[in-house]
Short mmCIF file of C-alpha atoms in Angstrom, two decimals:
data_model
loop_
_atom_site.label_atom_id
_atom_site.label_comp_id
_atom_site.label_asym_id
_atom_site.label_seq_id
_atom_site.Cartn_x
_atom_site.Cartn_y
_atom_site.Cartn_z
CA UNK A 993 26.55 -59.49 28.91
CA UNK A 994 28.03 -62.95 28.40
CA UNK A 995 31.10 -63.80 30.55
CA UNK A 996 32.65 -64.39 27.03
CA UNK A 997 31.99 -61.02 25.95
CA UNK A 998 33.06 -59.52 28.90
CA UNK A 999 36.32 -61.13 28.72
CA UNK A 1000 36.52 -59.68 25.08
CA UNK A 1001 35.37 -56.27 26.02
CA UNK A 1002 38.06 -53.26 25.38
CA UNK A 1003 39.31 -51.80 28.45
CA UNK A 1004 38.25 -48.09 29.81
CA UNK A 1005 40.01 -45.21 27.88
CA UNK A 1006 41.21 -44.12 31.10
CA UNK A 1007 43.33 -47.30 31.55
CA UNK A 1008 44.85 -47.49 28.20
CA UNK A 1009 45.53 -43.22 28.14
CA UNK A 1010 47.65 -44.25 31.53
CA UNK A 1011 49.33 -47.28 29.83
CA UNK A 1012 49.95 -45.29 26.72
CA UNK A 1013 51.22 -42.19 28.98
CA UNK A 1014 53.30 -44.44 30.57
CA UNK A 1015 54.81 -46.06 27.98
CA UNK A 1016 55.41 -42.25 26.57
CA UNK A 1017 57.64 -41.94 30.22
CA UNK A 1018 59.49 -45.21 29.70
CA UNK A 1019 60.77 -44.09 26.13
CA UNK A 1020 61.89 -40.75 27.38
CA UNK A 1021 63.87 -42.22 30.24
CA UNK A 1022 66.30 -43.78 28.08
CA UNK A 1023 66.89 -40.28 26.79
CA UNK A 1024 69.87 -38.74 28.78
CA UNK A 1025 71.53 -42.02 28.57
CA UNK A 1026 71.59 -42.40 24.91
CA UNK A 1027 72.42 -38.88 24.69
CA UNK A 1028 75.39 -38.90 26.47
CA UNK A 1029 76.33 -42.08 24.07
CA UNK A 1030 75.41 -39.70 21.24
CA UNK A 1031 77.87 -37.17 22.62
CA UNK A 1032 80.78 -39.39 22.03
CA UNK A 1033 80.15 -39.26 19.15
CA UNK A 1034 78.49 -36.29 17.78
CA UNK A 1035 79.05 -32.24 18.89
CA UNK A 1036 75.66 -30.85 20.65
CA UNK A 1037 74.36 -28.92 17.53
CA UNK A 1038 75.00 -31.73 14.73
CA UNK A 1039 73.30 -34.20 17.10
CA UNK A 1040 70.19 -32.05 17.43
CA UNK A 1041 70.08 -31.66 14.03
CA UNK A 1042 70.56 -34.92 12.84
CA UNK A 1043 67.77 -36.43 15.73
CA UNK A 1044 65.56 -33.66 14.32
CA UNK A 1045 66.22 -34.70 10.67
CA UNK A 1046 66.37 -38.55 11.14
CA UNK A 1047 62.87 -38.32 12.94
CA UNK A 1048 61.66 -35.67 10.92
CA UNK A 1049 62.32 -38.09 7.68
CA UNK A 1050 60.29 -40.89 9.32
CA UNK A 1051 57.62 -38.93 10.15
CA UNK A 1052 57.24 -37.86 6.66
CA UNK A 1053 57.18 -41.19 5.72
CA UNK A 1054 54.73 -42.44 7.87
CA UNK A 1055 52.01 -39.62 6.96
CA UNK A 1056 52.33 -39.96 3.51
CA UNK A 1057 51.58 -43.80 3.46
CA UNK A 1058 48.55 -43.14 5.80
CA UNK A 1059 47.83 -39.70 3.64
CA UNK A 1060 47.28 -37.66 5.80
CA UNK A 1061 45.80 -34.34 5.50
CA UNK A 1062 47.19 -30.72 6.14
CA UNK A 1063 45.97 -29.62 10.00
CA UNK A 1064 43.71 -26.86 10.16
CA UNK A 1065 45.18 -23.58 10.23
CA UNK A 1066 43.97 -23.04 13.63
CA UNK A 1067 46.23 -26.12 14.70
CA UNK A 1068 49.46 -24.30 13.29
CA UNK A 1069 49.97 -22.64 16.81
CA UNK A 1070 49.98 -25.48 18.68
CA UNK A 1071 52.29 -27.45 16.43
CA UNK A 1072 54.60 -24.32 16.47
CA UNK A 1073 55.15 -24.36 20.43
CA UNK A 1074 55.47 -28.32 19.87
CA UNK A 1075 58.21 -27.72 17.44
CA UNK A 1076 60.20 -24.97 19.65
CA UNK A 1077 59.74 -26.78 22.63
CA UNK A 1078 59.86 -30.23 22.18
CA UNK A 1079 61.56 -30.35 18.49
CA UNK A 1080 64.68 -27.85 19.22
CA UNK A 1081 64.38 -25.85 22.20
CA UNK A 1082 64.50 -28.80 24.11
CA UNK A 1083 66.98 -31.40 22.76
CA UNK A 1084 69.50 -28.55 22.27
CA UNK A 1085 69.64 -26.93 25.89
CA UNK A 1086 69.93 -30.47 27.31
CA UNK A 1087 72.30 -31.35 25.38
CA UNK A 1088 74.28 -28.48 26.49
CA UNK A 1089 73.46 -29.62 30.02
CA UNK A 1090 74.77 -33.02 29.63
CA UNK A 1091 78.21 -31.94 28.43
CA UNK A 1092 78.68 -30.46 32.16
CA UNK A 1093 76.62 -32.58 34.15
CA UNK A 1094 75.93 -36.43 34.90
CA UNK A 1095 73.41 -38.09 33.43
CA UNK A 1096 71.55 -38.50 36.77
CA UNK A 1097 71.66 -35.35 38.01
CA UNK A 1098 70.08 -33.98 34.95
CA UNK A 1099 67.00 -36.82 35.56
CA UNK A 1100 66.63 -35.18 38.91
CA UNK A 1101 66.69 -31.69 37.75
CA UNK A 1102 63.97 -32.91 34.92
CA UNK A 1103 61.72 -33.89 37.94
CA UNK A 1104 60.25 -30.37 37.75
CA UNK A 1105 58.80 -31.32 34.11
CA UNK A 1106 55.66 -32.81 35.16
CA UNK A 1107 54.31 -29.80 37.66
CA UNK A 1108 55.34 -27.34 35.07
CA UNK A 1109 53.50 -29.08 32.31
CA UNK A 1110 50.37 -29.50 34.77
CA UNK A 1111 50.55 -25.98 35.29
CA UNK A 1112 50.98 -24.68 31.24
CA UNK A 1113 47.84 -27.33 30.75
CA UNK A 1114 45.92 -25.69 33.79
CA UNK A 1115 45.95 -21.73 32.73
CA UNK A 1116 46.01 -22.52 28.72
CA UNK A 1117 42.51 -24.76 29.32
CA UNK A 1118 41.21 -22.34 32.24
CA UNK A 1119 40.76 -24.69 34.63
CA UNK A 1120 41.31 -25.13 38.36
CA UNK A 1121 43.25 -28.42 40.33
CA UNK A 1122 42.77 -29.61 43.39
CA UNK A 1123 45.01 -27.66 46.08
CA UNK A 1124 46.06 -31.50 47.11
CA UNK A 1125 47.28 -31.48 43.38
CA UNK A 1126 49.42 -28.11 43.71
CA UNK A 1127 50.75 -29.44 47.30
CA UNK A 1128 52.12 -32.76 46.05
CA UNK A 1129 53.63 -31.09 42.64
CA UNK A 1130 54.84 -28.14 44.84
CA UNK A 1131 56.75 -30.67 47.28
CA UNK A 1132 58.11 -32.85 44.53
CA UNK A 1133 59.90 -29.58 42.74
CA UNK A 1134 60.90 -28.57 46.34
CA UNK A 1135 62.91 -31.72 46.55
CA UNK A 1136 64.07 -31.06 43.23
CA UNK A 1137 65.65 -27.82 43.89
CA UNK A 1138 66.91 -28.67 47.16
CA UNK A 1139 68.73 -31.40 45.63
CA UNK A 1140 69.96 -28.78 42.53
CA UNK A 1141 71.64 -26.30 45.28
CA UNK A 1142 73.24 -28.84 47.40
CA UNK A 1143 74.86 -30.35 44.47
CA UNK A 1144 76.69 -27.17 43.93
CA UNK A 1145 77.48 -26.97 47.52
CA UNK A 1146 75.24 -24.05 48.21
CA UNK A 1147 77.16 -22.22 45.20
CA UNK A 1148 73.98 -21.62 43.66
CA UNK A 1149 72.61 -23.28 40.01
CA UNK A 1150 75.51 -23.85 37.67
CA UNK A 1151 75.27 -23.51 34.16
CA UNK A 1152 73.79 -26.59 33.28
CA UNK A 1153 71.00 -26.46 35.30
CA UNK A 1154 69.89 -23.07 33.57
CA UNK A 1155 69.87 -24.65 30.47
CA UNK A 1156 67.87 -27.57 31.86
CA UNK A 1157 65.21 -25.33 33.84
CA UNK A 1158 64.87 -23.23 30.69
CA UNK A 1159 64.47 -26.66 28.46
CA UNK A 1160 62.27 -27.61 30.65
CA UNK A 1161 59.75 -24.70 30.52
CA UNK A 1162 59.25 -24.62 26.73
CA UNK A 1163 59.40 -28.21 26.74
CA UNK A 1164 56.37 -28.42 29.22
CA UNK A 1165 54.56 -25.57 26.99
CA UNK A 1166 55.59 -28.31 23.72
CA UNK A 1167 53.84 -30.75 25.88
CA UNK A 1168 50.48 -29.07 27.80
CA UNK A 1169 49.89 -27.85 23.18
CA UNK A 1170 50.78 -31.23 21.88
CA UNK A 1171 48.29 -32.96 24.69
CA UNK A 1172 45.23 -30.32 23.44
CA UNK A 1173 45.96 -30.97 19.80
CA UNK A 1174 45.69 -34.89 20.27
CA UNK A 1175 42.64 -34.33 21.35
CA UNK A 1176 41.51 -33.21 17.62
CA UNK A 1177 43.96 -34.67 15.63
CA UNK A 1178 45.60 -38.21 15.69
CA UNK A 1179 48.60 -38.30 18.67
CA UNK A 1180 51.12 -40.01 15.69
CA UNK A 1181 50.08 -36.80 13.84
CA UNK A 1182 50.51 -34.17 16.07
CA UNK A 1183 54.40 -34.80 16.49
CA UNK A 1184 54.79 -36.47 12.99
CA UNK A 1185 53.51 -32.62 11.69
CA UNK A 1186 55.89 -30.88 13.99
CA UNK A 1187 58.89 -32.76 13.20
CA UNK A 1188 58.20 -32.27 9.26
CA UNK A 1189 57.56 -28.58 10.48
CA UNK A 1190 60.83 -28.23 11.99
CA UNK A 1191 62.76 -30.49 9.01
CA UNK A 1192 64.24 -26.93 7.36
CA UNK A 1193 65.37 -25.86 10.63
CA UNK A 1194 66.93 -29.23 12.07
CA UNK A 1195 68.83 -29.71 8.34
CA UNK A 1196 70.76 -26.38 8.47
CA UNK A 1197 71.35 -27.01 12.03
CA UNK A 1198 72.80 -30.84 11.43
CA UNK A 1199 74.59 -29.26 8.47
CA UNK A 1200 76.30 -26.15 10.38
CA UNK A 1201 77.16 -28.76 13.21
CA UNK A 1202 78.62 -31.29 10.94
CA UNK A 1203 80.61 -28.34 9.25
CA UNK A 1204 81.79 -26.92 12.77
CA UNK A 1205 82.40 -29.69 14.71
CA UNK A 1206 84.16 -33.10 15.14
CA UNK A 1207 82.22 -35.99 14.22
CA UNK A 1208 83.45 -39.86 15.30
CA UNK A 1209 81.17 -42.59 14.10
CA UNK A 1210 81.32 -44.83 17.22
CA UNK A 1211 79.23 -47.66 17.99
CA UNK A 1212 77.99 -45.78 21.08
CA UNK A 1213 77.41 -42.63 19.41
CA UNK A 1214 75.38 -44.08 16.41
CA UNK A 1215 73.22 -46.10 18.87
CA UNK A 1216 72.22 -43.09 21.11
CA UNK A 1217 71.53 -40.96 17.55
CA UNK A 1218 69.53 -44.03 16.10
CA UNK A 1219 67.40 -43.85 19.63
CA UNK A 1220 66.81 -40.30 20.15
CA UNK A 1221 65.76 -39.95 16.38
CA UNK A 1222 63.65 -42.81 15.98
CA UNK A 1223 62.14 -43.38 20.03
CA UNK A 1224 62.40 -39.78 21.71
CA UNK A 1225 61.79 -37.84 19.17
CA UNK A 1226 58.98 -39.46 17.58
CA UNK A 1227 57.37 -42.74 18.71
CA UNK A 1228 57.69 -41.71 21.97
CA UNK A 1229 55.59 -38.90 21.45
CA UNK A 1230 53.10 -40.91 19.80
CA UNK A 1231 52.01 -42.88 22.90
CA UNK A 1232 53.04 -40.02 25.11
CA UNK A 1233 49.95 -37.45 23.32
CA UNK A 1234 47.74 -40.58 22.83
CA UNK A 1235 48.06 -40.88 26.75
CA UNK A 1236 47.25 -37.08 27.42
CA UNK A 1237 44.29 -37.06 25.35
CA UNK A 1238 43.14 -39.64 26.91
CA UNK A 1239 43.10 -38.99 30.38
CA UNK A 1240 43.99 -35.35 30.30
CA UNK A 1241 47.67 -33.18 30.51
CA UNK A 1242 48.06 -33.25 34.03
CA UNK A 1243 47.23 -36.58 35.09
CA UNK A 1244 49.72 -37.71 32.32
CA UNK A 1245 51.92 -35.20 33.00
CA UNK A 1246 52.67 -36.41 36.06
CA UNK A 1247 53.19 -39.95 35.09
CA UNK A 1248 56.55 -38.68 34.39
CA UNK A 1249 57.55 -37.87 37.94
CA UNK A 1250 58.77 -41.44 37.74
CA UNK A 1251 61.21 -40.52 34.94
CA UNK A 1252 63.74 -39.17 36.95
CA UNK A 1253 64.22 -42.34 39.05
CA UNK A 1254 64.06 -44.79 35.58
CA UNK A 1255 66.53 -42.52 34.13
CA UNK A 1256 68.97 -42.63 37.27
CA UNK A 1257 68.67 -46.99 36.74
CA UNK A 1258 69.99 -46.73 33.21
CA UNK A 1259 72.60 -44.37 33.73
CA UNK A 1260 73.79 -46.72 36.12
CA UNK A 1261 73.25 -50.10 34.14
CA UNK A 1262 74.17 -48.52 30.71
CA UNK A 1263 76.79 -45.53 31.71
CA UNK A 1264 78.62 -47.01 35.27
CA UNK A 1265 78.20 -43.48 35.98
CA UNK A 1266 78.85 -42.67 40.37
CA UNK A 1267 75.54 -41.46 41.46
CA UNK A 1268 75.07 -38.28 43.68
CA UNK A 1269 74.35 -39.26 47.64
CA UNK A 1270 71.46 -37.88 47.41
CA UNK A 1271 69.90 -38.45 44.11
CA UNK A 1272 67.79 -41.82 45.14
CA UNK A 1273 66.65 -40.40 47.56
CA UNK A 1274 64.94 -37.28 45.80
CA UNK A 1275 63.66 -39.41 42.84
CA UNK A 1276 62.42 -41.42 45.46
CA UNK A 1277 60.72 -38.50 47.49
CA UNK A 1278 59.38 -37.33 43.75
CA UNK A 1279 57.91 -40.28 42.91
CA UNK A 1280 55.71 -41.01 46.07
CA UNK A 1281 54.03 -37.72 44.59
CA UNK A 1282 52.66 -39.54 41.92
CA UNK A 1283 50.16 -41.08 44.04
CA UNK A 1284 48.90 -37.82 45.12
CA UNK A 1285 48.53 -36.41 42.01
CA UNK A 1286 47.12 -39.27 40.14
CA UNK A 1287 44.16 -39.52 42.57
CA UNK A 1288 43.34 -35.60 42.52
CA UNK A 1289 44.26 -34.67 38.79
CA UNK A 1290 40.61 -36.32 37.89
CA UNK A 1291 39.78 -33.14 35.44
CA UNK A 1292 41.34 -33.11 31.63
#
């Protein structure tokens, strides 16, 4: 091969499923942030509806100018645990969350995503991971929890974090289906079908919200709704299960152990919000697990 060719040549799927994955884990940790701008706006059940509805309308879009076909029946499953985990489920516990807790200390509490997804992945595929795998994902949810109890001063998990360890389990099930089905279907597909999917349930939901609750267009709150509609909720998820079919659910899954940390950054820089003592720290003891995992999470 020519040095000119070489130069040319496309690089390994393995290194542009991590830089898609990653890219996935950068979109999602503006999340929290622009949700708690959205809340200053918008009550917890219109804004899930209208994220649903405003990427659910894109996505439409977008596979009728590349006219796409129906999925297989056999697909339907899958997109159905996509839609009640990553669609609604998901989007409406956390917002719940982040009406009673800081931004940050929801990131943290998120930190337990990644093993959980790696997990779903492992038993719905049949396939075994490394102990070394287990021990790092096991010691980064350890440091999650420890940080969740002494936050409520030994009190035990308060009500937010239930709805955030519940999100986070169907959420992780949205993710380990969404990763298999990219692996048959186009990524932008997988999510753009789920959000279409979900479109009759997100537009009663946005319509009982706006009928129910206050609603102040803000600057702020129309900037986090514009985000999660348009970057969470969709493209987002089309790098983010481009990423897992290429190199596999829980090597990308844990990519996102280095959301929590991101996520703590912007609710500094875009939120001034006080950060726990100890919530560095954790992200920080979290992320060093990504090394771990990313070397022994070789299988798909």
């Amino acid at each position: 091969m020519s040095a000119q060719n070489s130069a040319i040549a496309p690089l390994p799927v393995a290194v542009t499923g991590t830089v898609q994955a990653a890219l996935g884990t950068l979109a999602f940790s503006f999340t929290f942030p622009a949700m708690a701008w959205a809340l200053q706006g918008f009550g917890p059940w219109t804004l899930t509806g209208l994220r649903g509805v405003l990427a659910g309308l894109l996505a439409a879009a977008c596979l009728a100018a590349a006219g796409a076909r129906l999925p297989p029946r056999s697909a339907w499953p899958g997109l159905a645990a996509v839609v009640a985990g990553c669609v609604v489920g998901f989007p409406l516990l956390s917002t719940f969350a982040l009406q009673q807790a800081s931004t940050a200390h929801s990131a943290v509490v998120i930190g337990l995503l990644p093993p959980a997804t790696a997990a779903v992945a492992a038993r719905r595929a049949g396939t075994r991971l490394p102990r070394a795998f287990w021990l790092a994902a096991f010691v980064g949810a350890l440091a999650v929890l420890a940080f969740t109890v002494r936050q409520s001063h030994g009190a035990g998990l308060a009500t937010a974090d239930l709805y955030l360890f519940v999100g986070l389990l169907i959420c992780a099930v949205g993710y380990a289906e969404g990763g298999r089905l990219a692996r048959t279907l186009p990524g932008w597909q997988v999510i753009a079908w789920s959000l279409v999917a979900a479109l009759p349930v997100t537009a009663v939901t946005a319509a009982l919200g706006l009928a129910t609750e206050p609603v102040h267009w803000t600057w702020h709150g129309v900037t986090g709704l514009a985000y999660l509609g348009v970057v969470s909720q969709f493209l987002g998820f089309v790098v983010w299960y481009r990423g897992m079919a290429a190199i596999g659910v829980p090597r990308a899954s844990q990519l996102q152990l280095a959301q929590p940390l991101l996520t703590i950054c912007w609710a500094v820089l875009l939120l001034a919000e006080p950060l726990p003592a100890l919530a560095v720290p954790t992200a920080l003891a979290v992320v060093a697990c990504i090394a771990v995992t990313q070397r022994t999470a070789g299988g798909r």
